[in-house]
XYZ file of C-alpha atoms in Angstrom:
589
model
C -146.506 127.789 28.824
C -144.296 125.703 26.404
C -146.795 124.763 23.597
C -146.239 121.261 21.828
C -146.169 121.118 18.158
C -147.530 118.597 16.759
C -146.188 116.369 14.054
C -149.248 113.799 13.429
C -152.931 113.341 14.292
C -154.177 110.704 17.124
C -156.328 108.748 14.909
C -153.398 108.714 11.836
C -150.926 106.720 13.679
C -150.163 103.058 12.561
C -147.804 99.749 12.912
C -145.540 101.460 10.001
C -145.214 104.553 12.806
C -143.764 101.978 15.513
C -140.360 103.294 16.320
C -141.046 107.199 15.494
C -140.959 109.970 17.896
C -144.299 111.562 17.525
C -145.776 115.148 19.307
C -148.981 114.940 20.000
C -152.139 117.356 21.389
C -155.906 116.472 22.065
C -158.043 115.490 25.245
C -157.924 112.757 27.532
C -160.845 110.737 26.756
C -160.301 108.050 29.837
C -157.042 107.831 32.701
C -156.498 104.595 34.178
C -153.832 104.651 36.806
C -152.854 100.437 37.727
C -150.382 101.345 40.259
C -146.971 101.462 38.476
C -148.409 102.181 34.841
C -150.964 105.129 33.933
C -152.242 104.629 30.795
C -154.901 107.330 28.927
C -156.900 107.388 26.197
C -156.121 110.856 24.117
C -158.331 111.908 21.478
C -158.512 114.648 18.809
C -161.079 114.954 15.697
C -159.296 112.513 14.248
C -159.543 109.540 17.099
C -158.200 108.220 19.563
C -154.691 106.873 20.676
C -153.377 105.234 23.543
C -150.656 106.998 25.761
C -148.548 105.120 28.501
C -146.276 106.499 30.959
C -144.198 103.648 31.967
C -141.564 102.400 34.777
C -139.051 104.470 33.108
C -140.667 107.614 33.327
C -139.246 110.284 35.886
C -141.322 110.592 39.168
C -142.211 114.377 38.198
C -143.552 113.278 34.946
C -145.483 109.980 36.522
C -146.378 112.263 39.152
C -148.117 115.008 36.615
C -149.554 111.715 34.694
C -151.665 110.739 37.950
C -153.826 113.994 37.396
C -154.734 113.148 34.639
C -158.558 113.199 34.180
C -161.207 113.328 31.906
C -161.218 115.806 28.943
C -157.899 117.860 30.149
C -156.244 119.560 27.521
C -152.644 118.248 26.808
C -149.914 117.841 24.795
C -147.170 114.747 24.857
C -144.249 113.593 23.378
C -143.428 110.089 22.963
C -142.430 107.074 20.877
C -144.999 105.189 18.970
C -144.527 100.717 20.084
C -146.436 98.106 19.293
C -148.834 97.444 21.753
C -149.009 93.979 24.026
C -153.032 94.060 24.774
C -154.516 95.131 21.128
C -157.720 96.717 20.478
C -159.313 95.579 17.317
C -162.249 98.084 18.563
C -159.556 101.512 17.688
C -158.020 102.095 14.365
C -154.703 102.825 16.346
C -155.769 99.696 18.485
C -152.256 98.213 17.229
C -150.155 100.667 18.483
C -149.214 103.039 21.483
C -147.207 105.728 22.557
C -144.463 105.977 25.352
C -144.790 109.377 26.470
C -141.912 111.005 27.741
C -142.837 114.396 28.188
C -146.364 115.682 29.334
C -147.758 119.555 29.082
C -151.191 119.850 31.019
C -152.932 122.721 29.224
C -155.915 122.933 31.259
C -157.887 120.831 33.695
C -161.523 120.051 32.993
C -164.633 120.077 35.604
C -166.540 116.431 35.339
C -167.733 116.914 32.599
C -172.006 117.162 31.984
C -172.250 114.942 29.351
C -169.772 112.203 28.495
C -167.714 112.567 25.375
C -168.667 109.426 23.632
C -170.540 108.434 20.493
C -172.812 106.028 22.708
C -173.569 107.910 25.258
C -177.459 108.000 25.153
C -177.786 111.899 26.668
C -180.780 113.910 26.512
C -180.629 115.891 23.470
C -181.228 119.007 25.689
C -177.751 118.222 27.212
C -176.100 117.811 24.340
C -177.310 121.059 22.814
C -176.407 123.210 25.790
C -173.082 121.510 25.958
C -172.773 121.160 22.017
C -168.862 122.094 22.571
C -168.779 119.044 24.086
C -170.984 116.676 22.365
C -168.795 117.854 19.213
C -165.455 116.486 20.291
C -167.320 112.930 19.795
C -165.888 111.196 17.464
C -168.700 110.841 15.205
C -169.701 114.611 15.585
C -166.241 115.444 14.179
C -166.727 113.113 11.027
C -169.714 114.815 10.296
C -168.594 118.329 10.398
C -165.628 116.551 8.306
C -168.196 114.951 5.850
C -170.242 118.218 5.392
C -166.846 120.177 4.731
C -166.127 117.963 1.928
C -169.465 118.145 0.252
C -168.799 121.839 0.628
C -165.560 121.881 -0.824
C -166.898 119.596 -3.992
C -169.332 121.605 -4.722
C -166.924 124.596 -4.930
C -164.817 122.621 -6.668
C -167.006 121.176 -9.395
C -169.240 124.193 -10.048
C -165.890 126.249 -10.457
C -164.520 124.067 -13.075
C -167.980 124.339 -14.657
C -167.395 128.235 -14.955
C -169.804 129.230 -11.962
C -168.792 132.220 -9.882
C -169.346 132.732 -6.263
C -171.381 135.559 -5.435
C -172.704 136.958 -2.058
C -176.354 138.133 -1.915
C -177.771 140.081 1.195
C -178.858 138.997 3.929
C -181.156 142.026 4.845
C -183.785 142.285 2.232
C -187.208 143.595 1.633
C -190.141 141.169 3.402
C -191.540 139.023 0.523
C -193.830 135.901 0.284
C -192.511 132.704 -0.167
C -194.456 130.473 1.709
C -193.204 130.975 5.329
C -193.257 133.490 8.075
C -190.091 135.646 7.586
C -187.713 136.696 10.096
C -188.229 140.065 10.452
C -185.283 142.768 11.612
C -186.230 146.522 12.760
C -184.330 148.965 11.070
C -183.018 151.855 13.262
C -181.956 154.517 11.012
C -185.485 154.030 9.340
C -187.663 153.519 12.426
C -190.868 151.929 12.150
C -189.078 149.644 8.790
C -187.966 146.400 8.848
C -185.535 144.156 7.099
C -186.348 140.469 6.206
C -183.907 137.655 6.895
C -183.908 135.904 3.422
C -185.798 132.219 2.879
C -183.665 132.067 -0.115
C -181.741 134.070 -2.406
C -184.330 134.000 -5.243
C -184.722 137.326 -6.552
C -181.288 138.071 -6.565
C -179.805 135.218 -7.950
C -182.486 136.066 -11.072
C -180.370 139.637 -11.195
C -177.598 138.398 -11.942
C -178.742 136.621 -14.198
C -180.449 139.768 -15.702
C -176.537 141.482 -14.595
C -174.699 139.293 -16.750
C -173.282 136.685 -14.133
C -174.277 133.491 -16.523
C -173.431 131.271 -13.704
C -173.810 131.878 -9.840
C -173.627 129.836 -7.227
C -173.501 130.098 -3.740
C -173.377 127.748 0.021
C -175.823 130.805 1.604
C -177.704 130.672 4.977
C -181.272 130.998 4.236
C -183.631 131.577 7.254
C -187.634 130.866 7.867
C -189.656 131.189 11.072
C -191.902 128.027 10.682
C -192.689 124.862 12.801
C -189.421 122.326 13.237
C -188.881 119.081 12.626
C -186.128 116.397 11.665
C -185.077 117.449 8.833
C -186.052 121.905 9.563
C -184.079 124.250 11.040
C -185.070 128.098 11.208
C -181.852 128.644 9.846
C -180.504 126.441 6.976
C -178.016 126.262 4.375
C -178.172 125.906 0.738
C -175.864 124.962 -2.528
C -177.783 127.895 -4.885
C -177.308 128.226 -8.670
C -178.875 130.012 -11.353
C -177.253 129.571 -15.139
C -178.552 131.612 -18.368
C -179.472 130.571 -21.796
C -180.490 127.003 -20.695
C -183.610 124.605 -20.504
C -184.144 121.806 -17.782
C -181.896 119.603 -19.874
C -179.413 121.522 -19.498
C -179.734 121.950 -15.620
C -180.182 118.566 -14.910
C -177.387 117.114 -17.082
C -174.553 119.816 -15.237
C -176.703 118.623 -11.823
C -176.440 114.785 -12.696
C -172.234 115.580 -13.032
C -172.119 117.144 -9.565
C -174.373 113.850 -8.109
C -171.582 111.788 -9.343
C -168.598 113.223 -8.269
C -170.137 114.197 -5.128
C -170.931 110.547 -4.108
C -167.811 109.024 -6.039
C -165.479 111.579 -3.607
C -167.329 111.179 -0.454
C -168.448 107.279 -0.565
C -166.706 105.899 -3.074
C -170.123 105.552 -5.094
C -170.772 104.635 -8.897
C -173.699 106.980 -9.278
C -175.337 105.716 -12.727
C -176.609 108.543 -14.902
C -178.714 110.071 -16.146
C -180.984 109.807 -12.968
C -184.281 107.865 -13.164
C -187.146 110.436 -14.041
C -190.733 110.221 -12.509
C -193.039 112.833 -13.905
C -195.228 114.245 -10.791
C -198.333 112.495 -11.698
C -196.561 108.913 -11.998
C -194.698 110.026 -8.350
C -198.189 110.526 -6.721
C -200.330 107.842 -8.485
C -197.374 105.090 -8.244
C -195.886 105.723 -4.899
C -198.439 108.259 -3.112
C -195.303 110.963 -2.813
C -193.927 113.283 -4.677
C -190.586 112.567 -3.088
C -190.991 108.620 -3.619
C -189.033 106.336 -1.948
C -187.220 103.568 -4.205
C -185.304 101.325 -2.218
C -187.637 99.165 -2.735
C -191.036 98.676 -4.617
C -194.358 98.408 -3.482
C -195.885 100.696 -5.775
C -199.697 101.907 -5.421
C -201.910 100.045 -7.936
C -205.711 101.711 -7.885
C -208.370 98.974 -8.727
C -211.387 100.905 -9.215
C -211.836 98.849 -12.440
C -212.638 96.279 -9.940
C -214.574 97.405 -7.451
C -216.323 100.100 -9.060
C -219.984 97.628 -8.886
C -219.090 95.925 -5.646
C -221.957 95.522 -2.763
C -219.185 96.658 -0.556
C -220.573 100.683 -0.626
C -217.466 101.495 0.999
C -215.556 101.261 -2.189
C -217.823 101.286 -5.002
C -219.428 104.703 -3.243
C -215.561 106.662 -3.778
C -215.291 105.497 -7.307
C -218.857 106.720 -7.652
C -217.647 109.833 -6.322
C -214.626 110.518 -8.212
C -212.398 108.937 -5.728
C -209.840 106.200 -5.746
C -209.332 103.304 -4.304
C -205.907 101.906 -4.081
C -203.631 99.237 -2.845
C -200.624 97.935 -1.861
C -198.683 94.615 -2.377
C -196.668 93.807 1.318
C -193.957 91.368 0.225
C -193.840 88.265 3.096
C -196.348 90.759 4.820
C -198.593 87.245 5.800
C -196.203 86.109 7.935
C -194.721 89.061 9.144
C -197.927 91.795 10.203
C -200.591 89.871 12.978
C -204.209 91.007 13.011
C -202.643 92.894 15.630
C -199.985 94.810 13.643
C -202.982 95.915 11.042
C -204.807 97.273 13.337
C -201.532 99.444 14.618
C -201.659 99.842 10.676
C -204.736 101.361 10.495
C -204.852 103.643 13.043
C -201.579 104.651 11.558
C -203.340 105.944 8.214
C -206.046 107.358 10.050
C -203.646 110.149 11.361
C -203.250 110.884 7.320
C -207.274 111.187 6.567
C -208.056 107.748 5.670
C -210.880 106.102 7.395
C -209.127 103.128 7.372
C -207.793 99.672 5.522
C -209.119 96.480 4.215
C -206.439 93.632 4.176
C -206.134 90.494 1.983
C -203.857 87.542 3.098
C -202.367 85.842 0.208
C -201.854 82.627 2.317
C -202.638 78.748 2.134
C -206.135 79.901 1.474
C -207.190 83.429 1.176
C -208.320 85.608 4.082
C -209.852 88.743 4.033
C -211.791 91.666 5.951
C -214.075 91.735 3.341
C -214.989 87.902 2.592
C -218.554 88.308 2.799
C -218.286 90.969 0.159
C -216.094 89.504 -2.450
C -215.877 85.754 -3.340
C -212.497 84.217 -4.002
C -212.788 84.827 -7.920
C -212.986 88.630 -6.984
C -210.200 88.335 -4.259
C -207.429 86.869 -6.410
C -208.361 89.243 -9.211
C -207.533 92.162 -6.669
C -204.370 90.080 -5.465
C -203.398 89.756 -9.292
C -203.862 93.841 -10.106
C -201.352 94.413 -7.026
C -199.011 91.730 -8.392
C -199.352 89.875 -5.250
C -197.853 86.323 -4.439
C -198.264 83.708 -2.110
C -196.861 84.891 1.198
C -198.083 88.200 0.944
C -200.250 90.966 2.018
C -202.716 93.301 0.471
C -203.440 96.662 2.223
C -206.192 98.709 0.254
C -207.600 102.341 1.058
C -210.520 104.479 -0.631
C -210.788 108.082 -0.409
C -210.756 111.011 -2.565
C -207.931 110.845 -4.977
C -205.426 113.273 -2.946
C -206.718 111.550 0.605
C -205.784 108.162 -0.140
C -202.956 108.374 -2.638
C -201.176 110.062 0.024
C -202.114 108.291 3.180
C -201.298 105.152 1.199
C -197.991 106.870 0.343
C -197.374 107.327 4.000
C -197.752 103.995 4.893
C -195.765 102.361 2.345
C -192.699 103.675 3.568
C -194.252 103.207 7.022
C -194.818 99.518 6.325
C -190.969 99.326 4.606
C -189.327 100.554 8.108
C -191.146 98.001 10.324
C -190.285 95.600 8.281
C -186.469 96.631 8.516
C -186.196 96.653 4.434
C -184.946 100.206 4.271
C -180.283 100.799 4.273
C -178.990 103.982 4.802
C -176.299 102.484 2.818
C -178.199 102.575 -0.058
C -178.870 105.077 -2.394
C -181.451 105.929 -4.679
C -181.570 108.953 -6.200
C -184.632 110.422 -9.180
C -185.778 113.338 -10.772
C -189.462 114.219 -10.335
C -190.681 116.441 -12.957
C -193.439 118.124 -14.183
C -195.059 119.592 -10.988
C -198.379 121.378 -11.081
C -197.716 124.869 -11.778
C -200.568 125.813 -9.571
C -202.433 124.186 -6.485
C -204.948 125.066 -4.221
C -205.344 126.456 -0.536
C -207.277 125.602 2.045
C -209.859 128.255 0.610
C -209.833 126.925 -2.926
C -207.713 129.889 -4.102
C -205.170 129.216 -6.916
C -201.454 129.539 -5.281
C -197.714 128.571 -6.904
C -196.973 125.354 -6.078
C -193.099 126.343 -5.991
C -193.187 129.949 -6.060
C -194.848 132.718 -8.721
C -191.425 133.037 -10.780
C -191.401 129.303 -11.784
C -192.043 129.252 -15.651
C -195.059 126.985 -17.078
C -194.566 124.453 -19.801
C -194.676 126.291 -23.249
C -197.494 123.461 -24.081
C -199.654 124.221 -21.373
C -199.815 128.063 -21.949
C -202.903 128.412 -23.429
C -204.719 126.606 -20.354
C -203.309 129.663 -18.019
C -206.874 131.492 -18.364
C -209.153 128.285 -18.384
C -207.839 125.664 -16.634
C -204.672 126.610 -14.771
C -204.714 123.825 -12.040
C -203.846 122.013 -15.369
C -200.842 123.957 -16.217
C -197.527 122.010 -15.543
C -194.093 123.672 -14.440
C -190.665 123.411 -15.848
C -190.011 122.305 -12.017
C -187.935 119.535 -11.179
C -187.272 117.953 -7.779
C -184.124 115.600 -6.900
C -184.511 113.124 -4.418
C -182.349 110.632 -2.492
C -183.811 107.982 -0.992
C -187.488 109.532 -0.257
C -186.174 113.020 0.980
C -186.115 116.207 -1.603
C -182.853 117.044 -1.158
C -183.265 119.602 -3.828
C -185.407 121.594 -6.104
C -185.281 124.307 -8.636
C -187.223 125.693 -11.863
C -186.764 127.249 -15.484
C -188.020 130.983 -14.775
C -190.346 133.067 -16.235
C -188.296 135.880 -18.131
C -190.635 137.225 -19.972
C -192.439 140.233 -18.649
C -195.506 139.722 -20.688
C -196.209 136.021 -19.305
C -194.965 136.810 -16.109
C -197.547 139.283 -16.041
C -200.437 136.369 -16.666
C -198.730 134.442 -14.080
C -199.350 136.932 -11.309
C -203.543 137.549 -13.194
C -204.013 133.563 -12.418
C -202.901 134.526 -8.895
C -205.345 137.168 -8.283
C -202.469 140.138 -7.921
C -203.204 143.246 -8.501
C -200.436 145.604 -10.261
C -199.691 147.267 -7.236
C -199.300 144.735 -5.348
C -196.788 143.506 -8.029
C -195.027 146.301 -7.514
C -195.301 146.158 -3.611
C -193.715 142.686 -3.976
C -191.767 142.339 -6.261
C -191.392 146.097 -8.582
C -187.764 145.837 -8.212
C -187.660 142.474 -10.200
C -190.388 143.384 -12.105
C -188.371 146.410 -13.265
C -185.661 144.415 -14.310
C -187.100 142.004 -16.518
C -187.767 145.199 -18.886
C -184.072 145.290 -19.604
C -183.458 142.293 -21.584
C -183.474 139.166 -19.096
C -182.273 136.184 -20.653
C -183.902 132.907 -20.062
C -182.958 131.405 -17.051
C -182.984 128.726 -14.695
C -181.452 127.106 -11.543
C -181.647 125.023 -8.194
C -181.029 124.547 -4.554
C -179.963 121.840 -2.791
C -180.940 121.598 1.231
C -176.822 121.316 2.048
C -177.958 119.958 5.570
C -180.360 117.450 4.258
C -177.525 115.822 1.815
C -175.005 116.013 4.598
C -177.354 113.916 7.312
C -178.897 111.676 4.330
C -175.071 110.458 3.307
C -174.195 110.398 6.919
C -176.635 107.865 7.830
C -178.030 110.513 10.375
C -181.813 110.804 10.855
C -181.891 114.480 12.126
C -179.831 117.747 10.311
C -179.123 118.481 14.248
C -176.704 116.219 13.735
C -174.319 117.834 10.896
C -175.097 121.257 12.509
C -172.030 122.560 14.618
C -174.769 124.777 16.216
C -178.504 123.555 15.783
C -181.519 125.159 17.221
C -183.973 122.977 19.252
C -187.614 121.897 18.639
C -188.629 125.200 20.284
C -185.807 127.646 17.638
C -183.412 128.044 20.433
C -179.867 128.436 21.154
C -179.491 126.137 23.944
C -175.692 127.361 24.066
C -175.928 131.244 24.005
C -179.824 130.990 24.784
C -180.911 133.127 21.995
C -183.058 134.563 21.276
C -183.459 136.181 24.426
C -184.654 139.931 25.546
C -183.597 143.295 24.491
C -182.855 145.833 26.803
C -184.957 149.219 27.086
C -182.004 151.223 25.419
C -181.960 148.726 22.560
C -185.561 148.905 21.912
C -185.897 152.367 22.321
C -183.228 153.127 19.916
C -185.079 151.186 17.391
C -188.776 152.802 18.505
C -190.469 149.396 19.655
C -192.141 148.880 22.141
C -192.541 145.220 23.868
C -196.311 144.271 25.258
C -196.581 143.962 28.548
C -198.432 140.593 28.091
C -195.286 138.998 26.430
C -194.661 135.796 28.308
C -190.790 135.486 28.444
């Protein structure tokens, strides 16, 4: 079969190509045969073109146009003209091309989806078929987009003197805060392998090796619930540098920011970054990952409540709690009595037990006018910064409860009221993260993970107070989603020592853990420190997306499966027995 060679893309072809003899390959997107003309759509990744085979062309070549149908594989060769009906909706819209030669690759079955942006399939569809749903248009710009954040990161961290280093994907099972993907070994039967959640460990021995500067785009893989923004298997930008503190990192972080968003959306990225520290984060905005397209921020009024006859606020400040709220701006006229109470049974899904509401209006209403008089009420309004025209949600809890159900329905209360652009971008740092929090048993746990070095300040409250220690942790976030974190590290084997004592590890189970590390801190490690940014999470956040599905060439669904090769899937007897497992009978498959 003659194969056409192509000399320009569908979607590059202009008014200044009219006149040129152009080869061209792709799909047909649409065939619309009007008797005397056939006209089709073709399309490649770059977009789509208009082909027309005309009164002049041969009856064997008009005759092989009428089979045309959607998504065969073809080739043509033609001459690009200007175009009688335009189509202001298609870059090429100007423009067509007279085909006068035609090479049917292959035919297509009707398709099971259609290949279009707007299409509106089940997303069960569209994963099965996910060879298809990628030749959309806006699938291809993604993969496009994310190849070019790839590529810049390369580039930038290279000319910053970073080297590229692999680091295995089979490792020994350690904790880091999900379930692991285990893999059975079969030369050592009865061991397994763990699939790594990052490269941690070993991007710290290379800094003990000598590397200086690593970095690395790495698959990293953990076996928790999904969501939006969570695959079981993700990818990461990883670095690690030596002989630096957080200034350092986040200055050589804050140049990658900027090129990255001056090459990929023509963005001014004005630096250095905003910094939140994590208590201002949480008491200002309720997140640590705050949100600030716009403002709103949390204002807590204990101060003013704390002697009200309304128990249930002056009874939380009594208690140690807060109670805290928010200024909606235009939220009079825009949230009914109606729309709070949608409001409030929206924070009750976050642990508050619900909201009192003040209407700065022509007069002031409130849920609580026979508790406060109007004195009280515009002293409250006044705290929040509130103005005429808008509305004051307040919640009162324990300080954790409410700052974070308030938190919640800020950003809540911003997308209903259509105030949020996903052509804006706001990008912080968020620093100075506990060091330590608690579980759900009250036991004392790393916040980020038990390598993470405190502040030097804060040492001496290690054996006393430690859920008062702060980290050299910093966060980076665009537009309310963490879209990257990192730490200095402890590299001192002493105080790493105390950090593992705070978290109730015994020596051997140090050395269970983490020995091999352990062992190499003993060797001169320098100090050291680094980051990861979620590579899927950037893509779909300067995308516009609002799932990582969508920059994925191959996501999982909600359930971690394959929907294409409909992993994971059963192992046959000789496979298990080689690897001396055996499956329970009461399995479900």
């Amino acid at each position: 079969m003659k194969i056409i060679k192509r000399t320009n893309m569908c979607g590059e072809l202009r008014s200044s190509n009219i006149g040129q003899e152009v080869k061209l390959n792709g799909w047909i997107a649409k065939a619309r045969n009007l008797g005397g003309l056939v006209f089709a759509d073709l399309r490649d990744r770059t977009g789509i073109v208009q082909i027309t085979f005309n009164d002049d062309a041969s009856d064997e070549l008009r005759q092989k146009a009428m089979e045309l149908r959607s998504e065969f594989s073809v080739g043509v060769i033609g001459t690009v003209v200007e175009r009688a009906s335009k189509n202001q909706e298609l870059d090429t819209g100007d423009i067509e091309v007279v085909v006068k030669e035609l090479v049917i690759y292959s035919i297509s079955l009707t398709p099971p989806i259609y290949v279009k942006d707007d299409d509106n399939v089940d997303d069960s569809l569209r994963l099965k078929y996910r060879y298809l749903d990628l030749r959309k248009l806006q699938m291809q710009n993604n993969l496009r987009l994310r190849h070019k954040i790839a590529f810049c990161a390369r580039q930038y961290f290279n000319e910053e003197g970073f080297l590229e280093i692999e680091t295995p994907m089979l490792i020994k099972p350690t904790p880091e805060g999900a379930r692991d993907y285990l893999v059975p070994s079969r030369v050592k039967q009865g061991s397994f392998y763990s699939l790594p959640q990052s490269p941690q460990m070993f991007k710290q021995l290379l800094m003990v090796s000598g590397c200086d500067r690593y970095m690395q785009i790495v698959k990293c893989f953990r076996d928790e619930d999904l969501r939006a923004d969570r695959q079981p298997e993700f990818t990461q930008i990883d670095l690690e540098m030596s002989y630096v503190d957080r200034e350092d990192v986040l200055q050589i972080q804050e140049g990658f920011i900027k090129k990255l968003f001056k090459e990929t959306k023509g963005i001014d990225i004005k630096t250095p970054l905003p910094r939140l520290t994590y208590k201002q984060a949480m008491e200002e905005y309720g997140s640590d990952k705050p949100d600030l397209r716009f403002d709103m921020k949390l204002k807590t009024i204990n101060h003013l409540v704390e002697k009200s006859e309304f128990k249930v606020f002056s009874k939380v400040v009594e208690n140690g709690g807060n109670v805290v709220g928010i200024n909606v701006t235009g939220g009079d006229a825009h949230f009914s009595r109606k729309d709070i109470d949608k409001l409030t049974a929206y924070v009750k899904t976050y642990g508050l037990n619900g909201l009192v509401w003040i209407r700065n209006g022509d007069e002031l209403k409130s849920s609580v006018n026979k508790f406060f008089n109007e004195k009280e009420l515009k002293e409250i309004l006044e705290c929040c910064n509130s103005k005429k025209g808008d509305l004051v949600l307040i919640g009162a809890d324990s300080s954790k409860v409410v700052l974070e159900a308030m938190g919640f329905l800020r950003r809540h209360v911003a997308e209903l009221m259509g105030i949020l652009s996903d052509e804006e971008f706001n990008l912080l740092w968020v620093v100075d993260f506990p060091l330590f929090e608690e579980d759900e048993e009250g036991r004392v746990k790393a916040m980020h993970h038990p390598f993470t070095s405190p502040k030097m300040e804060d040492i001496d409250l290690l054996d006393t107070r430690p859920l008062d220690v702060r980290a050299e942790a910093y966060d980076i976030v665009l537009n309310g989603v963490e879209i990257g974190g990192g730490s200095i590290r402890i590299h001192d084997s002493s105080l790493q020592k105390r950090m593992f004592e705070c978290l109730g590890l015994s020596d051997k189970e140090c050395n269970d853990k983490f020995g091999f590390l352990i062992e190499a801190f003993k060797y001169g490690a320098p100090p050291h420190g680094g980051i990861a940014y979620g590579l899927d999470r950037l893509v779909m956040l300067i995308a516009g997306e609002k799932s990582i599905r969508e920059v994925i060439a191959f996501p999982k669904n909600q359930n971690a499966q394959c929907l294409v090769c409909g992993a994971p899937d059963i192992a046959s007897d000789d496979m298990l027995e080689e690897l001396a497992i055996t499956v329970n009978d009461k399995v479900e498959n």
